[in-house]
Amino acid sequence: MIKGVSNNRAWLAVVPVVLVVAFSAVVPLMTVVNYSVQDIFDVDTRLFVGLDWYRETLRDPRFIDALLRQVTFSATVLVIEVPLGIWIARALPRDSRATSAFLILLAIPLLIPWNVVGTIWQIFARPDIGLLGVSVAALGISFNYTGSSVDAWITLILMDIWHWTSLVALLAFAGLASIPSPCYQAAMLDGASTWQVFRYVELPRLKSVLTIAVLLRVMDSLMIYTEPFVLTGGGPGNSTTFLSQYLTSMAVGQFDLGPAAAFSVLYFLLIVLLCWLFYTSVMRSEADG
Amino acid sequence: MAGIEVRDLSHRYPGAKELTLDGIDLQLADGEAHAILGGSGTGKTTLLNLLAGLLVPERGSIKFDGRDVTGLSGAQRNVAQVFQFPVLYPSLDVTGNLEFPLRNRGWSRQAARTRVLEVARLLDLEALLDRQPAGLSLFEKQLIAIGRALVRPDVAVVLLDEPLTAVEPATKWRLRRALKTVQTELGLTMVYVTHDQTEALTFADKITMLHEGRVLQTGTPLEFYERPAHQIVAHFIGSPGMNLIDAHVSAGALHVGDISVGPVSAAPGPCVLGFRPEWAEIGEVGIPVTVQSTRVTGTEEGVAVGLVAAHLGDQVVYTRQVLGGSLDHDARLRIDADRLIVFRDQHRFDHD
């Protein structure tokens, strides 16, 4: 029989992985943490400042505004995209020749580079030449996303819905397609209404895919950068400046490395916290239900 | 509960050339347990789905208590169905699952609860009523699915589509017995689809055997055993099935080779002789056979009984008999002359 062999050289086998993870994740992250507690003047002149940058960031009204905008934006697109995606998935034909055509159509927005999405909508919504902008203007509604912050928000949310609802719809469709037909037959014989079929047959079986869909949308929408950057540049004023864009202007534009690093750490923690809260609440209700 | 009358029922799936079901006639008395037996691809599930109103027949009619329901949906027909695997509503507890069909039909909470308790008592489910389906065993889940099918007291017919397939063999008989008890107690009309002859023979008052979309035979389990109408039925029922050997009729007697087996009143010519392993014995008189193997399967009154396999020409025949002492390699097969069944063109030839 083989006894447990003590061989410390075996640890060498793990070294490559440790190195890769260190270089890809730990070192960059710790660099940011390191920056966030120092005031850096140049390569040789730096000053330890403790949590000053964190305090400053949390008191910065522009950070607070960007954070509120961010949360409002994420909540809005989530509330629209998830039900809409489920609705589209339910409306799609199953097992027909048209099914794959619809799926390909749905997948198209997901395949377009994000800056191109921004460009498409930047042109599409223009009141002078864009199809959407001109059509709305023709109805007698004044619409200008470069001038009005409400119009900018509407355009941005429409763009995000156009871009990302497909993701929810495709995931929900995959979930629906995996429900065996006897489940529907039984509900029909039990006299269930269309709403009850959705509520008691489909929704419980969609729970896991919808958890993934919501998690992905929460993370992605909190990190949104490219599309508003291309579409509105954060304006008019700061009305569509979200966290990532404010952070970039701080770090790259003004080269405030210390505050930007503190901001980054807070931003990172916020996303992790929100996803963790959501995930644990879903898992807890799973255990109860 | 309702009696069911099916006339000339035919079905063809879209795009298919062949009919899946071809001219099915079926008659079920009120409160009857009826098994639809057949191998895979014989159309038995299609027949069940037609009865459930999930499919629309190409031709023919279905009547419940004389009322034509052919064009009605399953909910309008008031049928219930149990599927191969347990179909439950995962977000509802067991009580919620059981009362679901009642609440949808406008029962008050109080009345539904009372009825659910009755059904739960019948199926021994009372302890599970507050549980969530997720934590239950496959057996318990299927029992709840069965309970939900039985919960409506006015249900016209309960349809079961191989309901024991997913259940582990050890608990199959428990579920089958629970089902049979409830069926008898409530006087339910049940249609039970299965490919398992044991299930059909033990569960059903009457059996219909399907083959290639047609009815081969309808009858009681005893009729299936003693008087199979078709060679396929003869071979399918029993383990091993009925022996089928080439024979011929001449001078008013049935002959295997040149040995007379017994008198028959049939026209001279070739035929197939059918006899169950229990109806024959290998010993010292009769048709010469070569014994291949013997296998003890049990004892009867202290004597070993078993299955003997022997070659008759190039065919293998089985007998189930008392195994007293060892059998010679070259022995003789004696068939009970009173129980001979003659098949011509696959069908039973009634000679008495």
PDB file of N, CA and C in Angstrom, chain A residues 180-193 196-197 199-201 204-205 286-289, chain B residues 49 52-54 73-75 79-81 83 85 87-92 100-101 104-105 132 148 152:
ATOM      1  N   PRO A 180     -39.496  20.234 -20.414  1.00  0.00           N
ATOM      2  CA  PRO A 180     -40.123  19.134 -21.158  1.00  0.00           C
ATOM      3  C   PRO A 180     -41.604  19.410 -21.418  1.00  0.00           C
ATOM      4  N   SER A 181     -42.093  18.951 -22.574  1.00  0.00           N
ATOM      5  CA  SER A 181     -43.468  19.281 -22.940  1.00  0.00           C
ATOM      6  C   SER A 181     -44.520  18.713 -21.987  1.00  0.00           C
ATOM      7  N   PRO A 182     -44.292  17.555 -21.313  1.00  0.00           N
ATOM      8  CA  PRO A 182     -45.301  17.112 -20.346  1.00  0.00           C
ATOM      9  C   PRO A 182     -45.636  18.154 -19.284  1.00  0.00           C
ATOM     10  N   CYS A 183     -44.667  19.020 -18.930  1.00  0.00           N
ATOM     11  CA  CYS A 183     -44.949  20.048 -17.932  1.00  0.00           C
ATOM     12  C   CYS A 183     -46.057  20.976 -18.419  1.00  0.00           C
ATOM     13  N   TYR A 184     -46.014  21.307 -19.710  1.00  0.00           N
ATOM     14  CA  TYR A 184     -47.062  22.154 -20.280  1.00  0.00           C
ATOM     15  C   TYR A 184     -48.375  21.392 -20.403  1.00  0.00           C
ATOM     16  N   GLN A 185     -48.266  20.119 -20.829  1.00  0.00           N
ATOM     17  CA  GLN A 185     -49.475  19.313 -20.999  1.00  0.00           C
ATOM     18  C   GLN A 185     -50.205  19.153 -19.674  1.00  0.00           C
ATOM     19  N   ALA A 186     -49.438  18.877 -18.613  1.00  0.00           N
ATOM     20  CA  ALA A 186     -50.054  18.705 -17.299  1.00  0.00           C
ATOM     21  C   ALA A 186     -50.768  19.985 -16.877  1.00  0.00           C
ATOM     22  N   ALA A 187     -50.112  21.127 -17.086  1.00  0.00           N
ATOM     23  CA  ALA A 187     -50.715  22.402 -16.694  1.00  0.00           C
ATOM     24  C   ALA A 187     -52.000  22.650 -17.474  1.00  0.00           C
ATOM     25  N   MET A 188     -51.976  22.284 -18.761  1.00  0.00           N
ATOM     26  CA  MET A 188     -53.174  22.476 -19.581  1.00  0.00           C
ATOM     27  C   MET A 188     -54.325  21.625 -19.038  1.00  0.00           C
ATOM     28  N   LEU A 189     -54.017  20.348 -18.721  1.00  0.00           N
ATOM     29  CA  LEU A 189     -55.063  19.468 -18.205  1.00  0.00           C
ATOM     30  C   LEU A 189     -55.526  19.914 -16.817  1.00  0.00           C
ATOM     31  N   ASP A 190     -54.625  20.566 -16.060  1.00  0.00           N
ATOM     32  CA  ASP A 190     -55.002  21.056 -14.737  1.00  0.00           C
ATOM     33  C   ASP A 190     -55.793  22.357 -14.826  1.00  0.00           C
ATOM     34  N   GLY A 191     -56.011  22.837 -16.045  1.00  0.00           N
ATOM     35  CA  GLY A 191     -56.824  24.034 -16.229  1.00  0.00           C
ATOM     36  C   GLY A 191     -56.098  25.326 -15.905  1.00  0.00           C
ATOM     37  N   ALA A 192     -54.761  25.347 -16.060  1.00  0.00           N
ATOM     38  CA  ALA A 192     -53.996  26.549 -15.743  1.00  0.00           C
ATOM     39  C   ALA A 192     -54.167  27.605 -16.832  1.00  0.00           C
ATOM     40  N   SER A 193     -54.211  28.873 -16.394  1.00  0.00           N
ATOM     41  CA  SER A 193     -54.292  29.973 -17.354  1.00  0.00           C
ATOM     42  C   SER A 193     -52.901  30.253 -17.915  1.00  0.00           C
ATOM     43  N   GLN A 196     -50.718  31.515 -15.274  1.00  0.00           N
ATOM     44  CA  GLN A 196     -50.296  30.466 -14.340  1.00  0.00           C
ATOM     45  C   GLN A 196     -49.233  29.568 -14.947  1.00  0.00           C
ATOM     46  N   VAL A 197     -49.349  29.305 -16.256  1.00  0.00           N
ATOM     47  CA  VAL A 197     -48.314  28.509 -16.920  1.00  0.00           C
ATOM     48  C   VAL A 197     -46.971  29.217 -16.781  1.00  0.00           C
ATOM     49  N   ARG A 199     -46.183  31.509 -14.456  1.00  0.00           N
ATOM     50  CA  ARG A 199     -45.825  31.664 -13.054  1.00  0.00           C
ATOM     51  C   ARG A 199     -45.381  30.343 -12.414  1.00  0.00           C
ATOM     52  N   TYR A 200     -46.071  29.244 -12.747  1.00  0.00           N
ATOM     53  CA  TYR A 200     -45.823  27.987 -12.019  1.00  0.00           C
ATOM     54  C   TYR A 200     -45.051  26.945 -12.827  1.00  0.00           C
ATOM     55  N   VAL A 201     -45.105  27.039 -14.156  1.00  0.00           N
ATOM     56  CA  VAL A 201     -44.378  26.050 -14.959  1.00  0.00           C
ATOM     57  C   VAL A 201     -43.045  26.621 -15.419  1.00  0.00           C
ATOM     58  N   PRO A 204     -40.323  29.088 -12.374  1.00  0.00           N
ATOM     59  CA  PRO A 204     -39.455  28.329 -11.454  1.00  0.00           C
ATOM     60  C   PRO A 204     -38.321  27.610 -12.169  1.00  0.00           C
ATOM     61  N   ARG A 205     -38.570  27.180 -13.405  1.00  0.00           N
ATOM     62  CA  ARG A 205     -37.537  26.450 -14.138  1.00  0.00           C
ATOM     63  C   ARG A 205     -36.570  27.395 -14.847  1.00  0.00           C
ATOM     64  N   GLU A 286     -33.668  30.089  -2.836  1.00  0.00           N
ATOM     65  CA  GLU A 286     -33.633  28.742  -3.404  1.00  0.00           C
ATOM     66  C   GLU A 286     -33.711  27.699  -2.297  1.00  0.00           C
ATOM     67  N   ALA A 287     -32.915  27.939  -1.241  1.00  0.00           N
ATOM     68  CA  ALA A 287     -32.887  26.991  -0.128  1.00  0.00           C
ATOM     69  C   ALA A 287     -34.231  26.967   0.590  1.00  0.00           C
ATOM     70  N   ASP A 288     -34.859  28.155   0.721  1.00  0.00           N
ATOM     71  CA  ASP A 288     -36.173  28.205   1.368  1.00  0.00           C
ATOM     72  C   ASP A 288     -37.227  27.573   0.485  1.00  0.00           C
ATOM     73  N   GLY A 289     -37.160  27.907  -0.802  1.00  0.00           N
ATOM     74  CA  GLY A 289     -38.240  27.473  -1.711  1.00  0.00           C
ATOM     75  C   GLY A 289     -38.008  26.084  -2.164  1.00  0.00           C
TER      76      GLY A 289
ATOM     77  N   ASN B  49     -52.268  10.244 -26.099  1.00  0.00           N
ATOM     78  CA  ASN B  49     -52.338  11.677 -26.360  1.00  0.00           C
ATOM     79  C   ASN B  49     -53.615  12.059 -27.099  1.00  0.00           C
ATOM     80  N   ALA B  52     -56.165  12.163 -24.479  1.00  0.00           N
ATOM     81  CA  ALA B  52     -55.955  13.331 -23.619  1.00  0.00           C
ATOM     82  C   ALA B  52     -56.348  14.629 -24.310  1.00  0.00           C
ATOM     83  N   GLY B  53     -56.572  14.561 -25.622  1.00  0.00           N
ATOM     84  CA  GLY B  53     -56.905  15.784 -26.344  1.00  0.00           C
ATOM     85  C   GLY B  53     -55.689  16.618 -26.668  1.00  0.00           C
ATOM     86  N   LEU B  54     -54.498  16.011 -26.595  1.00  0.00           N
ATOM     87  CA  LEU B  54     -53.268  16.724 -26.948  1.00  0.00           C
ATOM     88  C   LEU B  54     -53.007  16.638 -28.441  1.00  0.00           C
ATOM     89  N   SER B  73     -60.688  20.070 -26.159  1.00  0.00           N
ATOM     90  CA  SER B  73     -59.350  20.050 -25.555  1.00  0.00           C
ATOM     91  C   SER B  73     -59.364  19.144 -24.326  1.00  0.00           C
ATOM     92  N   GLY B  74     -58.171  18.836 -23.838  1.00  0.00           N
ATOM     93  CA  GLY B  74     -58.053  17.954 -22.681  1.00  0.00           C
ATOM     94  C   GLY B  74     -58.726  18.525 -21.446  1.00  0.00           C
ATOM     95  N   ALA B  75     -58.626  19.861 -21.260  1.00  0.00           N
ATOM     96  CA  ALA B  75     -59.252  20.493 -20.100  1.00  0.00           C
ATOM     97  C   ALA B  75     -60.774  20.384 -20.208  1.00  0.00           C
ATOM     98  N   VAL B  79     -59.967  15.333 -18.403  1.00  0.00           N
ATOM     99  CA  VAL B  79     -59.114  14.172 -18.184  1.00  0.00           C
ATOM    100  C   VAL B  79     -57.903  14.599 -17.353  1.00  0.00           C
ATOM    101  N   ALA B  80     -57.241  13.640 -16.734  1.00  0.00           N
ATOM    102  CA  ALA B  80     -56.006  13.915 -16.011  1.00  0.00           C
ATOM    103  C   ALA B  80     -54.949  12.952 -16.525  1.00  0.00           C
ATOM    104  N   GLN B  81     -53.686  13.361 -16.439  1.00  0.00           N
ATOM    105  CA  GLN B  81     -52.634  12.512 -16.984  1.00  0.00           C
ATOM    106  C   GLN B  81     -51.440  12.450 -16.045  1.00  0.00           C
ATOM    107  N   PHE B  83     -47.375  11.308 -16.186  1.00  0.00           N
ATOM    108  CA  PHE B  83     -46.360  11.135 -17.225  1.00  0.00           C
ATOM    109  C   PHE B  83     -45.239  10.202 -16.773  1.00  0.00           C
ATOM    110  N   PHE B  85     -42.140  10.742 -16.139  1.00  0.00           N
ATOM    111  CA  PHE B  85     -41.392  11.242 -14.989  1.00  0.00           C
ATOM    112  C   PHE B  85     -42.324  12.188 -14.235  1.00  0.00           C
ATOM    113  N   VAL B  87     -44.233  15.126 -12.979  1.00  0.00           N
ATOM    114  CA  VAL B  87     -44.396  16.518 -13.372  1.00  0.00           C
ATOM    115  C   VAL B  87     -45.061  17.258 -12.215  1.00  0.00           C
ATOM    116  N   LEU B  88     -44.285  18.130 -11.575  1.00  0.00           N
ATOM    117  CA  LEU B  88     -44.818  18.894 -10.442  1.00  0.00           C
ATOM    118  C   LEU B  88     -44.576  20.379 -10.681  1.00  0.00           C
ATOM    119  N   TYR B  89     -45.238  21.204  -9.854  1.00  0.00           N
ATOM    120  CA  TYR B  89     -44.991  22.643  -9.901  1.00  0.00           C
ATOM    121  C   TYR B  89     -43.965  22.945  -8.822  1.00  0.00           C
ATOM    122  N   PRO B  90     -42.708  23.225  -9.225  1.00  0.00           N
ATOM    123  CA  PRO B  90     -41.614  23.278  -8.254  1.00  0.00           C
ATOM    124  C   PRO B  90     -41.767  24.376  -7.209  1.00  0.00           C
ATOM    125  N   SER B  91     -42.485  25.454  -7.527  1.00  0.00           N
ATOM    126  CA  SER B  91     -42.549  26.555  -6.565  1.00  0.00           C
ATOM    127  C   SER B  91     -43.698  26.389  -5.575  1.00  0.00           C
ATOM    128  N   LEU B  92     -44.540  25.379  -5.773  1.00  0.00           N
ATOM    129  CA  LEU B  92     -45.645  25.146  -4.843  1.00  0.00           C
ATOM    130  C   LEU B  92     -45.293  23.975  -3.931  1.00  0.00           C
ATOM    131  N   PHE B 100     -53.943  22.381  -6.951  1.00  0.00           N
ATOM    132  CA  PHE B 100     -53.852  23.234  -8.137  1.00  0.00           C
ATOM    133  C   PHE B 100     -55.015  23.023  -9.123  1.00  0.00           C
ATOM    134  N   PRO B 101     -55.319  21.775  -9.527  1.00  0.00           N
ATOM    135  CA  PRO B 101     -56.417  21.586 -10.492  1.00  0.00           C
ATOM    136  C   PRO B 101     -57.779  21.993  -9.919  1.00  0.00           C
ATOM    137  N   ASN B 104     -58.043  25.921  -9.767  1.00  0.00           N
ATOM    138  CA  ASN B 104     -58.246  26.447 -11.118  1.00  0.00           C
ATOM    139  C   ASN B 104     -59.670  26.267 -11.597  1.00  0.00           C
ATOM    140  N   ARG B 105     -60.376  25.329 -10.988  1.00  0.00           N
ATOM    141  CA  ARG B 105     -61.758  25.112 -11.393  1.00  0.00           C
ATOM    142  C   ARG B 105     -62.724  25.744 -10.403  1.00  0.00           C
ATOM    143  N   GLN B 132     -41.670  20.792   0.288  1.00  0.00           N
ATOM    144  CA  GLN B 132     -41.453  21.292  -1.060  1.00  0.00           C
ATOM    145  C   GLN B 132     -41.066  20.108  -1.937  1.00  0.00           C
ATOM    146  N   ARG B 148     -52.320  14.308  -7.814  1.00  0.00           N
ATOM    147  CA  ARG B 148     -52.889  15.466  -8.506  1.00  0.00           C
ATOM    148  C   ARG B 148     -53.833  15.032  -9.634  1.00  0.00           C
ATOM    149  N   ARG B 152     -59.428  15.549  -8.689  1.00  0.00           N
ATOM    150  CA  ARG B 152     -60.754  16.004  -9.134  1.00  0.00           C
ATOM    151  C   ARG B 152     -61.709  14.822  -9.071  1.00  0.00           C
TER     152      ARG B 152
END
